[in-house]
């Protein structure tokens, strides 16, 4: 691989902002704000597990299902929503999504049984479907390429911050006003931010080649094109596998840590939620730090950043297995030492959150960034975020919650292996994507006059 040729291909017109620096940062702030609300509404449920288990006598599988239901509907709806956004308006799509998931979250407070609550949670996910991929595409298109890795890490790190707030708010509100009130309170901010998002400037819809245009006319044709792309662009396939595997670990620990602290250490639910939120906050910080580290590591040789992330996945596995399984391994550690290990593990385990979506966006055509990002979103939600809480719930019912959380971090080994395979083809796929963008740049321009500079910024 000619690294000098790769660097030359990735530089040039990507140093400019789409509209202006101010517009870009406003879009970034609004997109991050909604991402935080998105995950507040997702994660508020985990601090309510003790109340729901006591009131409705639910099993751990059922409790895990309340988390997984959101991720399943997010995964199933991600590609259709991204297709509409890529060919229509990203901004209007985001506004509709924000309104739907916020209203669905508020409706959870009126549930009178497990089935109703599960259905309402599924509607939350349906509203959130596609938001991560469309938001990532907006950010990637507003900013120069040199900033994308760190900014996308910040964008996805805001999910961790939202998770922290969801766990904290859920525990605090439920302790004072009941678990129903928690859903009502956290749903309101999304309604406000969704309407304010109308002020964000959208990027022009990029002209597609005839082949890409045919492939994105329907969900069925897109699914076929995506399957072909995963076979042809092996980097994307292995990055999707790696992202999903690592998120099994992240989602399981985020979902079950409050219950672990409550059951194993006897911490009251409100304080257990606060302690768990600190671990999630470490994850938010870690995702930003490791996104920047990966960007720096790949500056001269892009594949190096994937090697670094693979090493971090293995480190997270070792720390988390030790944290949850010290007593099973014959090691005597105190509660404070265990919590310190959990914080370190939380800091390490989010290492894939920023670098992997950025790497996927790097190897796809700029005209279908939202759709391409939805591919990794589908994998991460269906096989990662949805699987983690359920896998841990099944293992907990079969063994104990402590055994379950000790076992789940082994998925990080799969993530590391997939990253090492992806590194073999990343540079060649990256160069191919840049050449495709250059070819599109020389095609007939659908945005004459004043729109031309905006289109050039997308290359």
CSV table of C-alpha atoms in Angstrom, one decimal:
chain,number,residue,atom,x,y,z
A,1,UNK,CA,0.0,0.0,0.0
A,2,UNK,CA,1.4,3.4,-1.0
A,3,UNK,CA,0.9,5.5,2.1
A,4,UNK,CA,2.0,8.7,0.5
A,5,UNK,CA,-0.6,8.3,-2.2
A,6,UNK,CA,-3.3,7.6,0.4
A,7,UNK,CA,-2.4,10.8,2.3
A,8,UNK,CA,-2.5,12.8,-0.9
A,9,UNK,CA,-5.9,11.4,-1.8
A,10,UNK,CA,-7.4,12.2,1.6
A,11,UNK,CA,-6.3,15.8,1.6
A,12,UNK,CA,-7.3,18.8,-0.5
A,13,UNK,CA,-10.9,20.0,-0.5
A,14,UNK,CA,-11.7,18.4,2.8
A,15,UNK,CA,-10.0,21.2,4.8
A,16,UNK,CA,-13.0,23.5,4.6
A,17,UNK,CA,-16.3,23.8,6.5
A,18,UNK,CA,-19.5,23.2,4.6
A,19,UNK,CA,-21.1,26.6,5.3
A,20,UNK,CA,-19.2,28.3,8.1
A,21,UNK,CA,-17.5,27.5,11.3
A,22,UNK,CA,-20.4,29.0,13.3
A,23,UNK,CA,-23.0,27.0,11.4
A,24,UNK,CA,-21.0,23.8,11.9
A,25,UNK,CA,-20.6,24.2,15.6
A,26,UNK,CA,-24.3,25.1,16.0
A,27,UNK,CA,-25.2,21.9,14.1
A,28,UNK,CA,-22.8,19.9,16.3
A,29,UNK,CA,-24.2,21.3,19.6
A,30,UNK,CA,-27.8,20.7,18.6
A,31,UNK,CA,-27.0,17.2,17.3
A,32,UNK,CA,-25.2,16.3,20.5
A,33,UNK,CA,-28.0,17.7,22.6
A,34,UNK,CA,-30.6,15.5,21.0
A,35,UNK,CA,-28.2,12.5,21.2
A,36,UNK,CA,-28.0,13.1,25.0
A,37,UNK,CA,-31.8,13.2,25.2
A,38,UNK,CA,-32.0,10.0,23.0
A,39,UNK,CA,-29.9,8.1,25.6
A,40,UNK,CA,-31.6,9.6,28.6
A,41,UNK,CA,-34.8,8.2,27.3
A,42,UNK,CA,-33.2,4.8,26.5
A,43,UNK,CA,-31.3,4.4,29.8
A,44,UNK,CA,-33.7,5.8,32.3
A,45,UNK,CA,-35.2,2.3,32.5
A,46,UNK,CA,-32.2,0.6,34.1
A,47,UNK,CA,-32.4,2.5,37.4
A,48,UNK,CA,-36.1,1.5,37.6
A,49,UNK,CA,-35.3,-2.3,37.4
A,50,UNK,CA,-35.6,-2.8,41.2
A,51,UNK,CA,-39.0,-1.0,41.3
A,52,UNK,CA,-40.4,-2.9,38.3
A,53,UNK,CA,-39.1,-6.3,39.6
A,54,UNK,CA,-40.7,-5.7,43.0
A,55,UNK,CA,-44.0,-4.4,41.6
A,56,UNK,CA,-44.6,-6.8,38.7
A,57,UNK,CA,-42.4,-9.8,39.8
A,58,UNK,CA,-40.4,-9.7,36.5
A,59,UNK,CA,-37.5,-12.0,35.7
A,60,UNK,CA,-34.1,-10.7,34.6
A,61,UNK,CA,-34.9,-11.8,31.0
A,62,UNK,CA,-38.0,-9.6,31.0
A,63,UNK,CA,-36.1,-6.7,32.5
A,64,UNK,CA,-33.4,-7.1,29.9
A,65,UNK,CA,-36.1,-7.1,27.2
A,66,UNK,CA,-37.2,-3.6,28.2
A,67,UNK,CA,-33.7,-2.4,27.2
A,68,UNK,CA,-33.3,-4.6,24.2
A,69,UNK,CA,-36.7,-3.7,22.7
A,70,UNK,CA,-35.5,-0.2,22.0
A,71,UNK,CA,-32.3,-1.4,20.3
A,72,UNK,CA,-34.2,-3.9,18.2
A,73,UNK,CA,-36.6,-1.4,16.7
A,74,UNK,CA,-33.7,1.1,16.3
A,75,UNK,CA,-31.9,-1.5,14.2
A,76,UNK,CA,-34.9,-2.5,12.1
A,77,UNK,CA,-35.8,1.1,11.3
A,78,UNK,CA,-32.3,2.5,10.8
A,79,UNK,CA,-31.9,1.7,7.1
A,80,UNK,CA,-35.4,2.9,5.9
A,81,UNK,CA,-35.0,6.2,7.9
A,82,UNK,CA,-31.4,6.7,6.6
A,83,UNK,CA,-32.5,6.1,3.0
A,84,UNK,CA,-35.2,8.8,3.4
A,85,UNK,CA,-32.8,11.2,5.0
A,86,UNK,CA,-30.1,10.7,2.4
A,87,UNK,CA,-32.5,11.4,-0.5
A,88,UNK,CA,-34.6,14.0,1.3
A,89,UNK,CA,-34.0,16.3,4.3
A,90,UNK,CA,-31.7,15.3,7.1
A,91,UNK,CA,-32.9,18.1,9.3
A,92,UNK,CA,-36.7,17.4,8.9
A,93,UNK,CA,-36.0,13.7,9.5
A,94,UNK,CA,-34.3,14.5,12.8
A,95,UNK,CA,-37.2,16.7,13.9
A,96,UNK,CA,-39.7,14.0,13.3
A,97,UNK,CA,-37.6,11.4,15.1
A,98,UNK,CA,-37.1,13.6,18.1
A,99,UNK,CA,-40.9,14.3,18.4
A,100,UNK,CA,-41.8,10.6,18.1
A,101,UNK,CA,-39.4,9.1,20.6
A,102,UNK,CA,-40.1,11.9,23.2
A,103,UNK,CA,-43.8,11.3,23.0
A,104,UNK,CA,-43.3,7.5,23.2
A,105,UNK,CA,-41.1,8.0,26.3
A,106,UNK,CA,-43.8,10.1,28.0
A,107,UNK,CA,-46.4,7.4,27.2
A,108,UNK,CA,-44.4,4.8,29.2
A,109,UNK,CA,-45.6,6.5,32.4
A,110,UNK,CA,-49.2,5.3,31.7
A,111,UNK,CA,-48.3,1.6,31.3
A,112,UNK,CA,-50.3,-0.7,33.5
A,113,UNK,CA,-48.5,-4.0,32.8
A,114,UNK,CA,-45.3,-5.5,31.3
A,115,UNK,CA,-46.8,-5.8,27.7
A,116,UNK,CA,-47.8,-2.2,27.6
A,117,UNK,CA,-44.5,-1.0,28.8
A,118,UNK,CA,-42.6,-3.2,26.4
A,119,UNK,CA,-44.7,-1.8,23.5
A,120,UNK,CA,-44.1,1.8,24.5
A,121,UNK,CA,-40.3,1.1,24.8
A,122,UNK,CA,-40.4,-0.4,21.3
A,123,UNK,CA,-42.0,2.9,20.1
A,124,UNK,CA,-39.2,4.8,21.7
A,125,UNK,CA,-36.7,2.8,19.6
A,126,UNK,CA,-38.8,3.3,16.5
A,127,UNK,CA,-38.6,7.1,16.9
A,128,UNK,CA,-34.8,6.9,17.5
A,129,UNK,CA,-34.2,4.6,14.5
A,130,UNK,CA,-31.7,6.3,12.2
A,131,UNK,CA,-30.8,9.2,14.5
A,132,UNK,CA,-27.3,8.1,15.2
A,133,UNK,CA,-26.4,7.6,11.5
A,134,UNK,CA,-28.2,10.7,10.3
A,135,UNK,CA,-26.6,12.8,13.1
A,136,UNK,CA,-23.2,11.4,12.3
A,137,UNK,CA,-23.6,12.2,8.6
A,138,UNK,CA,-24.6,15.8,9.4
A,139,UNK,CA,-21.6,16.3,11.6
A,140,UNK,CA,-19.2,14.6,9.1
A,141,UNK,CA,-20.5,16.8,6.3
A,142,UNK,CA,-20.4,20.1,8.2
A,143,UNK,CA,-16.8,19.7,9.3
A,144,UNK,CA,-13.4,19.1,7.6
A,145,UNK,CA,-12.2,15.5,7.4
A,146,UNK,CA,-9.3,16.2,9.8
A,147,UNK,CA,-11.7,16.8,12.7
A,148,UNK,CA,-14.3,14.0,12.0
A,149,UNK,CA,-12.8,11.2,14.2
A,150,UNK,CA,-12.6,13.4,17.3
A,151,UNK,CA,-16.0,15.1,16.7
A,152,UNK,CA,-17.8,11.8,16.0
A,153,UNK,CA,-16.2,10.4,19.1
A,154,UNK,CA,-17.7,13.4,21.0
A,155,UNK,CA,-21.0,12.9,19.3
A,156,UNK,CA,-21.2,9.2,20.4
A,157,UNK,CA,-19.7,10.1,23.8
A,158,UNK,CA,-22.7,12.3,24.3
A,159,UNK,CA,-24.7,9.0,24.3
A,160,UNK,CA,-22.7,8.1,27.4
A,161,UNK,CA,-23.4,11.4,29.1
A,162,UNK,CA,-27.1,10.9,28.3
A,163,UNK,CA,-26.9,7.4,29.7
A,164,UNK,CA,-25.4,8.9,32.9
A,165,UNK,CA,-28.2,11.4,33.2
A,166,UNK,CA,-30.8,8.8,32.4
A,167,UNK,CA,-29.6,6.5,35.2
A,168,UNK,CA,-29.2,9.4,37.7
A,169,UNK,CA,-32.5,11.0,36.9
A,170,UNK,CA,-34.4,7.7,36.9
A,171,UNK,CA,-33.1,6.8,40.3
A,172,UNK,CA,-33.7,10.2,41.9
A,173,UNK,CA,-37.2,10.8,40.4
A,174,UNK,CA,-38.3,7.2,41.2
A,175,UNK,CA,-37.2,7.5,44.8
A,176,UNK,CA,-39.3,10.6,45.4
A,177,UNK,CA,-42.2,10.4,43.0
A,178,UNK,CA,-42.4,6.8,41.7
A,179,UNK,CA,-41.1,5.1,38.6
A,180,UNK,CA,-43.9,6.4,36.4
A,181,UNK,CA,-42.9,10.0,36.9
A,182,UNK,CA,-39.4,9.3,35.7
A,183,UNK,CA,-40.6,8.6,32.2
A,184,UNK,CA,-42.7,11.7,32.0
A,185,UNK,CA,-40.0,14.1,33.2
A,186,UNK,CA,-37.2,12.8,30.8
A,187,UNK,CA,-39.5,12.9,27.7
A,188,UNK,CA,-40.1,16.7,27.7
A,189,UNK,CA,-36.7,18.0,26.8
A,190,UNK,CA,-36.7,16.1,23.5
A,191,UNK,CA,-39.8,17.8,22.4
A,192,UNK,CA,-38.2,21.2,22.8
A,193,UNK,CA,-34.9,20.3,21.2
A,194,UNK,CA,-36.6,18.6,18.2
A,195,UNK,CA,-38.4,21.9,17.4
A,196,UNK,CA,-35.3,24.0,17.8
A,197,UNK,CA,-33.4,21.6,15.4
A,198,UNK,CA,-35.3,23.3,12.6
A,199,UNK,CA,-32.7,26.1,12.8
A,200,UNK,CA,-29.9,23.7,11.8
A,201,UNK,CA,-28.7,24.0,8.1
A,202,UNK,CA,-28.9,20.8,6.1
A,203,UNK,CA,-26.2,19.8,3.5
A,204,UNK,CA,-27.3,19.5,-0.1
A,205,UNK,CA,-28.3,16.0,-1.3
A,206,UNK,CA,-25.3,14.6,-3.2
A,207,UNK,CA,-25.9,13.3,-6.7
A,208,UNK,CA,-25.5,9.6,-7.0
A,209,UNK,CA,-24.3,7.4,-9.8
A,210,UNK,CA,-27.1,5.5,-11.6
A,211,UNK,CA,-26.1,2.3,-9.8
A,212,UNK,CA,-26.2,3.9,-6.4
A,213,UNK,CA,-29.5,5.7,-7.2
A,214,UNK,CA,-31.2,2.4,-8.1
A,215,UNK,CA,-29.7,0.8,-5.0
A,216,UNK,CA,-31.2,3.3,-2.7
A,217,UNK,CA,-34.8,3.6,-4.0
A,218,UNK,CA,-36.2,1.1,-1.5
A,219,UNK,CA,-35.3,-0.7,1.7
A,220,UNK,CA,-35.2,-4.0,-0.2
A,221,UNK,CA,-32.9,-2.7,-2.9
A,222,UNK,CA,-30.8,-1.0,-0.2
A,223,UNK,CA,-30.5,-4.2,1.8
A,224,UNK,CA,-29.3,-6.0,-1.3
A,225,UNK,CA,-26.8,-3.3,-2.0
A,226,UNK,CA,-25.6,-3.3,1.6
A,227,UNK,CA,-25.1,-7.1,1.5
A,228,UNK,CA,-23.0,-6.6,-1.7
A,229,UNK,CA,-21.1,-3.7,-0.1
A,230,UNK,CA,-20.3,-5.8,3.0
A,231,UNK,CA,-18.9,-8.6,0.7
A,232,UNK,CA,-17.0,-6.1,-1.5
A,233,UNK,CA,-15.8,-3.7,1.3
A,234,UNK,CA,-14.5,-6.2,3.8
A,235,UNK,CA,-13.4,-3.5,6.1
A,236,UNK,CA,-17.0,-2.4,6.7
A,237,UNK,CA,-18.0,-6.0,7.4
A,238,UNK,CA,-15.4,-6.6,10.1
A,239,UNK,CA,-15.8,-3.1,11.6
A,240,UNK,CA,-19.5,-3.9,12.0
A,241,UNK,CA,-18.7,-7.2,13.7
A,242,UNK,CA,-16.1,-5.5,16.0
A,243,UNK,CA,-18.5,-2.7,17.0
A,244,UNK,CA,-21.4,-5.0,17.8
A,245,UNK,CA,-19.2,-7.4,19.9
A,246,UNK,CA,-17.8,-4.6,22.0
A,247,UNK,CA,-21.2,-3.0,22.5
A,248,UNK,CA,-22.5,-6.4,23.9
A,249,UNK,CA,-20.1,-5.7,26.8
A,250,UNK,CA,-20.9,-2.0,27.1
A,251,UNK,CA,-24.7,-2.4,27.0
A,252,UNK,CA,-24.7,-5.4,29.5
A,253,UNK,CA,-22.7,-3.5,32.1
A,254,UNK,CA,-24.5,-0.2,31.7
A,255,UNK,CA,-27.9,-2.0,32.0
A,256,UNK,CA,-27.1,-4.3,34.9
A,257,UNK,CA,-24.6,-2.5,37.1
A,258,UNK,CA,-27.2,-0.7,39.2
A,259,UNK,CA,-28.9,-4.1,39.9
A,260,UNK,CA,-25.5,-5.7,40.6
A,261,UNK,CA,-24.7,-3.1,43.2
A,262,UNK,CA,-28.1,-3.4,44.7
A,263,UNK,CA,-28.2,-7.2,44.9
A,264,UNK,CA,-24.6,-8.1,45.6
A,265,UNK,CA,-23.5,-5.2,47.8
A,266,UNK,CA,-26.9,-4.2,49.3
A,267,UNK,CA,-26.8,-0.6,48.0
A,268,UNK,CA,-30.2,1.1,47.9
A,269,UNK,CA,-31.5,1.7,44.3
A,270,UNK,CA,-31.0,5.4,44.3
A,271,UNK,CA,-27.4,5.2,45.5
A,272,UNK,CA,-26.7,2.2,43.2
A,273,UNK,CA,-27.9,4.3,40.3
A,274,UNK,CA,-25.5,7.1,41.2
A,275,UNK,CA,-22.5,4.8,41.6
A,276,UNK,CA,-23.3,3.1,38.2
A,277,UNK,CA,-23.6,6.6,36.6
A,278,UNK,CA,-20.0,7.3,37.6
A,279,UNK,CA,-18.9,4.2,35.7
A,280,UNK,CA,-20.9,5.3,32.7
A,281,UNK,CA,-19.4,8.8,32.9
A,282,UNK,CA,-15.9,7.2,32.8
A,283,UNK,CA,-17.1,5.5,29.6
A,284,UNK,CA,-18.1,8.9,28.2
A,285,UNK,CA,-14.7,10.3,28.9
A,286,UNK,CA,-13.0,7.2,27.6
A,287,UNK,CA,-14.8,7.4,24.2
A,288,UNK,CA,-13.6,11.0,23.6
A,289,UNK,CA,-10.0,10.2,24.8
A,290,UNK,CA,-9.7,7.0,22.7
A,291,UNK,CA,-11.2,8.7,19.7
A,292,UNK,CA,-8.5,11.4,19.8
A,293,UNK,CA,-5.8,8.8,20.5
A,294,UNK,CA,-7.0,6.7,17.5
A,295,UNK,CA,-7.0,9.8,15.2
A,296,UNK,CA,-3.5,10.6,16.3
A,297,UNK,CA,-2.3,7.0,15.9
A,298,UNK,CA,-3.6,6.8,12.3
A,299,UNK,CA,-2.3,10.1,11.2
A,300,UNK,CA,0.7,8.6,9.2
A,301,UNK,CA,-0.5,5.1,8.8
A,302,UNK,CA,-4.3,4.8,9.0
A,303,UNK,CA,-4.5,1.1,9.9
A,304,UNK,CA,-2.5,1.7,13.1
A,305,UNK,CA,-5.6,3.2,14.7
A,306,UNK,CA,-7.5,-0.1,14.4
A,307,UNK,CA,-4.5,-1.9,16.0
A,308,UNK,CA,-4.7,0.5,18.9
A,309,UNK,CA,-8.4,0.0,19.4
A,310,UNK,CA,-8.0,-3.8,19.3
A,311,UNK,CA,-5.4,-3.5,22.1
A,312,UNK,CA,-7.8,-1.4,24.1
A,313,UNK,CA,-10.6,-4.0,23.7
A,314,UNK,CA,-8.4,-6.7,25.1
A,315,UNK,CA,-7.4,-4.4,28.0
A,316,UNK,CA,-11.0,-3.7,28.9
A,317,UNK,CA,-11.8,-7.5,28.9
A,318,UNK,CA,-9.0,-8.2,31.4
A,319,UNK,CA,-9.9,-5.4,33.7
A,320,UNK,CA,-13.7,-6.2,33.7
A,321,UNK,CA,-13.2,-9.9,34.2
A,322,UNK,CA,-11.0,-9.1,37.2
A,323,UNK,CA,-13.5,-6.6,38.6
A,324,UNK,CA,-16.5,-8.9,38.5
A,325,UNK,CA,-14.7,-12.2,39.0
A,326,UNK,CA,-12.0,-11.6,41.6
A,327,UNK,CA,-13.7,-13.7,44.2
A,328,UNK,CA,-14.3,-16.5,41.8
A,329,UNK,CA,-10.6,-16.4,40.8
A,330,UNK,CA,-9.5,-16.7,44.4
A,331,UNK,CA,-8.5,-13.0,44.7
A,332,UNK,CA,-9.5,-11.0,47.8
A,333,UNK,CA,-10.3,-7.4,46.9
A,334,UNK,CA,-12.4,-4.8,48.8
A,335,UNK,CA,-15.5,-3.0,47.6
A,336,UNK,CA,-13.5,0.2,46.9
A,337,UNK,CA,-10.9,-1.7,44.8
A,338,UNK,CA,-13.6,-3.4,42.9
A,339,UNK,CA,-15.3,-0.1,42.1
A,340,UNK,CA,-12.0,1.4,41.0
A,341,UNK,CA,-11.5,-1.5,38.6
A,342,UNK,CA,-15.1,-1.0,37.3
A,343,UNK,CA,-14.3,2.6,36.6
A,344,UNK,CA,-11.1,1.7,34.7
A,345,UNK,CA,-13.0,-0.9,32.8
A,346,UNK,CA,-15.7,1.6,32.0
A,347,UNK,CA,-13.1,4.0,30.7
A,348,UNK,CA,-11.6,1.4,28.4
A,349,UNK,CA,-14.6,-0.5,27.1
A,350,UNK,CA,-16.0,2.5,25.1
A,351,UNK,CA,-12.8,2.6,22.9
A,352,UNK,CA,-14.7,1.6,19.7
A,353,UNK,CA,-17.5,4.2,20.0
A,354,UNK,CA,-15.8,7.0,18.0
A,355,UNK,CA,-13.2,5.4,15.8
A,356,UNK,CA,-15.4,2.7,14.2
A,357,UNK,CA,-18.2,4.8,12.8
A,358,UNK,CA,-15.5,7.3,11.6
A,359,UNK,CA,-13.7,4.4,9.9
A,360,UNK,CA,-16.9,3.2,8.2
A,361,UNK,CA,-17.7,6.7,6.9
A,362,UNK,CA,-14.2,6.8,5.6
A,363,UNK,CA,-14.7,3.8,3.3
A,364,UNK,CA,-18.1,4.7,1.8
A,365,UNK,CA,-19.4,7.0,-1.0
A,366,UNK,CA,-20.1,10.5,0.4
A,367,UNK,CA,-23.5,10.6,-1.2
A,368,UNK,CA,-24.8,7.8,1.1
A,369,UNK,CA,-23.0,8.6,4.3
A,370,UNK,CA,-26.2,8.4,6.4
A,371,UNK,CA,-27.2,5.1,4.8
A,372,UNK,CA,-23.6,3.7,5.2
A,373,UNK,CA,-23.5,4.8,8.9
A,374,UNK,CA,-26.9,3.1,9.3
A,375,UNK,CA,-25.2,-0.2,8.5
A,376,UNK,CA,-22.9,-0.1,11.5
A,377,UNK,CA,-25.8,1.3,13.5
A,378,UNK,CA,-27.9,-1.7,12.5
A,379,UNK,CA,-25.1,-4.1,13.6
A,380,UNK,CA,-24.4,-2.2,16.8
A,381,UNK,CA,-28.1,-2.0,17.9
A,382,UNK,CA,-29.3,-5.4,16.8
A,383,UNK,CA,-26.3,-7.5,17.7
A,384,UNK,CA,-24.7,-5.3,20.3
A,385,UNK,CA,-27.0,-3.0,22.3
A,386,UNK,CA,-30.0,-5.3,22.0
A,387,UNK,CA,-28.0,-8.5,22.7
A,388,UNK,CA,-26.0,-7.4,25.7
A,389,UNK,CA,-28.9,-6.9,28.2
A,390,UNK,CA,-30.6,-10.0,27.1
A,391,UNK,CA,-27.5,-12.2,27.2
A,392,UNK,CA,-26.7,-11.0,30.7
A,393,UNK,CA,-30.3,-11.5,31.7
A,394,UNK,CA,-30.4,-15.1,30.5
A,395,UNK,CA,-27.1,-15.9,32.1
A,396,UNK,CA,-28.2,-14.2,35.4
A,397,UNK,CA,-31.4,-16.3,35.5
A,398,UNK,CA,-29.4,-19.5,34.8
A,399,UNK,CA,-26.4,-18.7,37.1
A,400,UNK,CA,-26.2,-15.4,39.1
A,401,UNK,CA,-25.9,-11.8,38.0
A,402,UNK,CA,-22.3,-11.8,39.2
A,403,UNK,CA,-21.4,-14.8,37.0
A,404,UNK,CA,-23.2,-13.2,34.1
A,405,UNK,CA,-21.2,-9.9,34.3
A,406,UNK,CA,-18.0,-11.8,34.7
A,407,UNK,CA,-18.6,-13.8,31.5
A,408,UNK,CA,-19.9,-11.0,29.1
A,409,UNK,CA,-16.6,-9.2,28.8
A,410,UNK,CA,-15.2,-12.2,26.8
A,411,UNK,CA,-17.0,-10.6,23.7
A,412,UNK,CA,-14.2,-8.1,23.6
A,413,UNK,CA,-11.9,-10.9,22.3
A,414,UNK,CA,-14.2,-11.2,19.3
A,415,UNK,CA,-14.1,-7.4,18.8
A,416,UNK,CA,-10.3,-7.3,18.9
A,417,UNK,CA,-10.0,-10.2,16.4
A,418,UNK,CA,-12.4,-8.5,14.0
A,419,UNK,CA,-10.5,-5.2,14.2
A,420,UNK,CA,-7.2,-7.0,13.3
A,421,UNK,CA,-8.9,-8.5,10.2
A,422,UNK,CA,-10.3,-5.1,9.2
A,423,UNK,CA,-6.9,-3.5,9.5
A,424,UNK,CA,-5.7,-5.6,6.6
A,425,UNK,CA,-8.0,-4.0,4.0
A,426,UNK,CA,-8.7,-0.6,5.6
A,427,UNK,CA,-6.2,1.5,3.7
A,428,UNK,CA,-7.0,0.0,0.3
A,429,UNK,CA,-10.8,0.5,0.9
A,430,UNK,CA,-10.1,4.0,2.1
A,431,UNK,CA,-8.2,4.9,-1.1
A,432,UNK,CA,-11.0,3.4,-3.2
A,433,UNK,CA,-13.6,5.5,-1.5
A,434,UNK,CA,-11.6,8.7,-2.0
A,435,UNK,CA,-11.2,7.9,-5.7
A,436,UNK,CA,-15.0,7.4,-6.0
A,437,UNK,CA,-15.5,10.8,-4.4
A,438,UNK,CA,-13.1,12.3,-6.9
A,439,UNK,CA,-15.0,10.7,-9.8
A,440,UNK,CA,-18.3,12.1,-8.5
A,441,UNK,CA,-16.7,15.6,-8.2
A,442,UNK,CA,-16.0,15.6,-12.0
A,443,UNK,CA,-19.6,14.4,-12.9
A,444,UNK,CA,-22.3,16.9,-13.9
A,445,UNK,CA,-22.9,19.3,-11.0
A,446,UNK,CA,-26.6,19.3,-9.8
A,447,UNK,CA,-25.9,22.3,-7.6
A,448,UNK,CA,-25.0,25.2,-9.9
A,449,UNK,CA,-24.0,28.7,-8.8
A,450,UNK,CA,-23.8,29.4,-5.1
A,451,UNK,CA,-24.5,25.8,-4.1
A,452,UNK,CA,-21.3,24.6,-5.7
A,453,UNK,CA,-18.9,25.4,-2.9
A,454,UNK,CA,-21.1,23.5,-0.4
A,455,UNK,CA,-21.1,20.4,-2.6
A,456,UNK,CA,-17.3,20.6,-3.0
A,457,UNK,CA,-17.0,20.6,0.8
A,458,UNK,CA,-18.7,17.2,0.9
A,459,UNK,CA,-16.1,15.5,-1.2
